[in-house]
Amino acid sequence: MFKEMSFISYYFHWPQAEVLGLDHNTRRRWCREISFINQNLSLSDGKGKEKSITEINFNPTF
């Protein structure tokens, strides 16, 4: 639970009380969504240029 809370708080800057107010499944879902965005942003376009968040296809397979 602490890893999930830390992960969400780090990326969203949400306070502890707000993250604690989320149920376990919702915290896990936010962690997956954040991870998906990070993975896709870190992929280059083959020319060494990182993607913009607007270039991400938001159809995750999980």
mmCIF file with all atom_site columns, C-alpha atoms in Angstrom:
data_model
loop_
_atom_site.group_PDB
_atom_site.id
_atom_site.type_symbol
_atom_site.label_atom_id
_atom_site.label_alt_id
_atom_site.label_comp_id
_atom_site.label_asym_id
_atom_site.label_entity_id
_atom_site.label_seq_id
_atom_site.pdbx_PDB_ins_code
_atom_site.Cartn_x
_atom_site.Cartn_y
_atom_site.Cartn_z
_atom_site.occupancy
_atom_site.B_iso_or_equiv
_atom_site.pdbx_formal_charge
_atom_site.auth_seq_id
_atom_site.auth_comp_id
_atom_site.auth_asym_id
_atom_site.auth_atom_id
_atom_site.pdbx_PDB_model_num
ATOM 1  C CA . MET A 1 1  ? 0.000  0.000  0.000   1.00 0.00 ? 1  MET A CA 1
ATOM 2  C CA . PHE A 1 2  ? 2.817  2.439  0.792   1.00 0.00 ? 2  PHE A CA 1
ATOM 3  C CA . LYS A 1 3  ? 4.408  1.924  -2.626  1.00 0.00 ? 3  LYS A CA 1
ATOM 4  C CA . GLU A 1 4  ? 1.101  2.643  -4.341  1.00 0.00 ? 4  GLU A CA 1
ATOM 5  C CA . MET A 1 5  ? 0.538  5.704  -2.188  1.00 0.00 ? 5  MET A CA 1
ATOM 6  C CA . SER A 1 6  ? 4.039  7.009  -2.806  1.00 0.00 ? 6  SER A CA 1
ATOM 7  C CA . PHE A 1 7  ? 3.760  6.433  -6.543  1.00 0.00 ? 7  PHE A CA 1
ATOM 8  C CA . ILE A 1 8  ? 0.447  8.265  -6.882  1.00 0.00 ? 8  ILE A CA 1
ATOM 9  C CA . SER A 1 9  ? 1.469  11.077 -4.543  1.00 0.00 ? 9  SER A CA 1
ATOM 10 C CA . TYR A 1 10 ? 4.731  11.604 -6.423  1.00 0.00 ? 10 TYR A CA 1
ATOM 11 C CA . TYR A 1 11 ? 3.108  11.914 -9.844  1.00 0.00 ? 11 TYR A CA 1
ATOM 12 C CA . PHE A 1 12 ? -0.159 13.648 -8.928  1.00 0.00 ? 12 PHE A CA 1
ATOM 13 C CA . HIS A 1 13 ? 1.027  15.610 -5.881  1.00 0.00 ? 13 HIS A CA 1
ATOM 14 C CA . TRP A 1 14 ? -2.061 14.472 -4.026  1.00 0.00 ? 14 TRP A CA 1
ATOM 15 C CA . PRO A 1 15 ? -2.011 14.705 -0.212  1.00 0.00 ? 15 PRO A CA 1
ATOM 16 C CA . GLN A 1 16 ? -1.802 11.551 1.885   1.00 0.00 ? 16 GLN A CA 1
ATOM 17 C CA . ALA A 1 17 ? -5.407 11.801 3.078   1.00 0.00 ? 17 ALA A CA 1
ATOM 18 C CA . GLU A 1 18 ? -6.722 11.889 -0.478  1.00 0.00 ? 18 GLU A CA 1
ATOM 19 C CA . VAL A 1 19 ? -4.678 8.874  -1.575  1.00 0.00 ? 19 VAL A CA 1
ATOM 20 C CA . LEU A 1 20 ? -5.659 6.972  1.577   1.00 0.00 ? 20 LEU A CA 1
ATOM 21 C CA . GLY A 1 21 ? -9.297 7.721  0.764   1.00 0.00 ? 21 GLY A CA 1
ATOM 22 C CA . LEU A 1 22 ? -9.041 5.666  -2.426  1.00 0.00 ? 22 LEU A CA 1
ATOM 23 C CA . ASP A 1 23 ? -9.928 1.999  -2.253  1.00 0.00 ? 23 ASP A CA 1
ATOM 24 C CA . HIS A 1 24 ? -7.240 -0.542 -3.127  1.00 0.00 ? 24 HIS A CA 1
ATOM 25 C CA . ASN A 1 25 ? -8.519 -1.265 -6.639  1.00 0.00 ? 25 ASN A CA 1
ATOM 26 C CA . THR A 1 26 ? -8.676 2.427  -7.492  1.00 0.00 ? 26 THR A CA 1
ATOM 27 C CA . ARG A 1 27 ? -5.104 2.997  -6.248  1.00 0.00 ? 27 ARG A CA 1
ATOM 28 C CA . ARG A 1 28 ? -3.911 0.052  -8.341  1.00 0.00 ? 28 ARG A CA 1
ATOM 29 C CA . ARG A 1 29 ? -5.719 1.410  -11.396 1.00 0.00 ? 29 ARG A CA 1
ATOM 30 C CA . TRP A 1 30 ? -4.106 4.851  -11.004 1.00 0.00 ? 30 TRP A CA 1
ATOM 31 C CA . CYS A 1 31 ? -0.698 3.172  -10.684 1.00 0.00 ? 31 CYS A CA 1
ATOM 32 C CA . ARG A 1 32 ? -1.292 1.266  -13.926 1.00 0.00 ? 32 ARG A CA 1
ATOM 33 C CA . GLU A 1 33 ? -2.456 4.401  -15.732 1.00 0.00 ? 33 GLU A CA 1
ATOM 34 C CA . ILE A 1 34 ? 0.566  6.419  -14.569 1.00 0.00 ? 34 ILE A CA 1
ATOM 35 C CA . SER A 1 35 ? 2.898  3.586  -15.569 1.00 0.00 ? 35 SER A CA 1
ATOM 36 C CA . PHE A 1 36 ? 1.261  3.323  -18.985 1.00 0.00 ? 36 PHE A CA 1
ATOM 37 C CA . ILE A 1 37 ? 1.749  7.045  -19.623 1.00 0.00 ? 37 ILE A CA 1
ATOM 38 C CA . ASN A 1 38 ? 5.362  6.959  -18.419 1.00 0.00 ? 38 ASN A CA 1
ATOM 39 C CA . GLN A 1 39 ? 6.222  3.958  -20.581 1.00 0.00 ? 39 GLN A CA 1
ATOM 40 C CA . ASN A 1 40 ? 4.740  5.562  -23.657 1.00 0.00 ? 40 ASN A CA 1
ATOM 41 C CA . LEU A 1 41 ? 6.347  8.938  -23.043 1.00 0.00 ? 41 LEU A CA 1
ATOM 42 C CA . SER A 1 42 ? 9.754  7.331  -22.660 1.00 0.00 ? 42 SER A CA 1
ATOM 43 C CA . LEU A 1 43 ? 9.547  5.660  -26.080 1.00 0.00 ? 43 LEU A CA 1
ATOM 44 C CA . SER A 1 44 ? 11.257 7.700  -28.754 1.00 0.00 ? 44 SER A CA 1
ATOM 45 C CA . ASP A 1 45 ? 9.939  8.184  -32.250 1.00 0.00 ? 45 ASP A CA 1
ATOM 46 C CA . GLY A 1 46 ? 13.013 6.461  -33.710 1.00 0.00 ? 46 GLY A CA 1
ATOM 47 C CA . LYS A 1 47 ? 14.719 9.788  -34.292 1.00 0.00 ? 47 LYS A CA 1
ATOM 48 C CA . GLY A 1 48 ? 15.654 10.341 -30.663 1.00 0.00 ? 48 GLY A CA 1
ATOM 49 C CA . LYS A 1 49 ? 12.677 12.599 -30.002 1.00 0.00 ? 49 LYS A CA 1
ATOM 50 C CA . GLU A 1 50 ? 10.467 11.741 -27.040 1.00 0.00 ? 50 GLU A CA 1
ATOM 51 C CA . LYS A 1 51 ? 6.719  11.634 -27.501 1.00 0.00 ? 51 LYS A CA 1
ATOM 52 C CA . SER A 1 52 ? 4.377  14.275 -26.206 1.00 0.00 ? 52 SER A CA 1
ATOM 53 C CA . ILE A 1 53 ? 1.475  13.177 -24.008 1.00 0.00 ? 53 ILE A CA 1
ATOM 54 C CA . THR A 1 54 ? -0.812 14.222 -26.879 1.00 0.00 ? 54 THR A CA 1
ATOM 55 C CA . GLU A 1 55 ? 0.765  11.547 -29.107 1.00 0.00 ? 55 GLU A CA 1
ATOM 56 C CA . ILE A 1 56 ? -0.080 8.644  -26.796 1.00 0.00 ? 56 ILE A CA 1
ATOM 57 C CA . ASN A 1 57 ? -2.711 6.139  -27.870 1.00 0.00 ? 57 ASN A CA 1
ATOM 58 C CA . PHE A 1 58 ? -4.801 5.768  -24.715 1.00 0.00 ? 58 PHE A CA 1
ATOM 59 C CA . ASN A 1 59 ? -6.059 2.270  -25.372 1.00 0.00 ? 59 ASN A CA 1
ATOM 60 C CA . PRO A 1 60 ? -4.169 0.243  -22.760 1.00 0.00 ? 60 PRO A CA 1
ATOM 61 C CA . THR A 1 61 ? -4.423 -3.516 -22.944 1.00 0.00 ? 61 THR A CA 1
ATOM 62 C CA . PHE A 1 62 ? -4.874 -4.188 -19.238 1.00 0.00 ? 62 PHE A CA 1
#
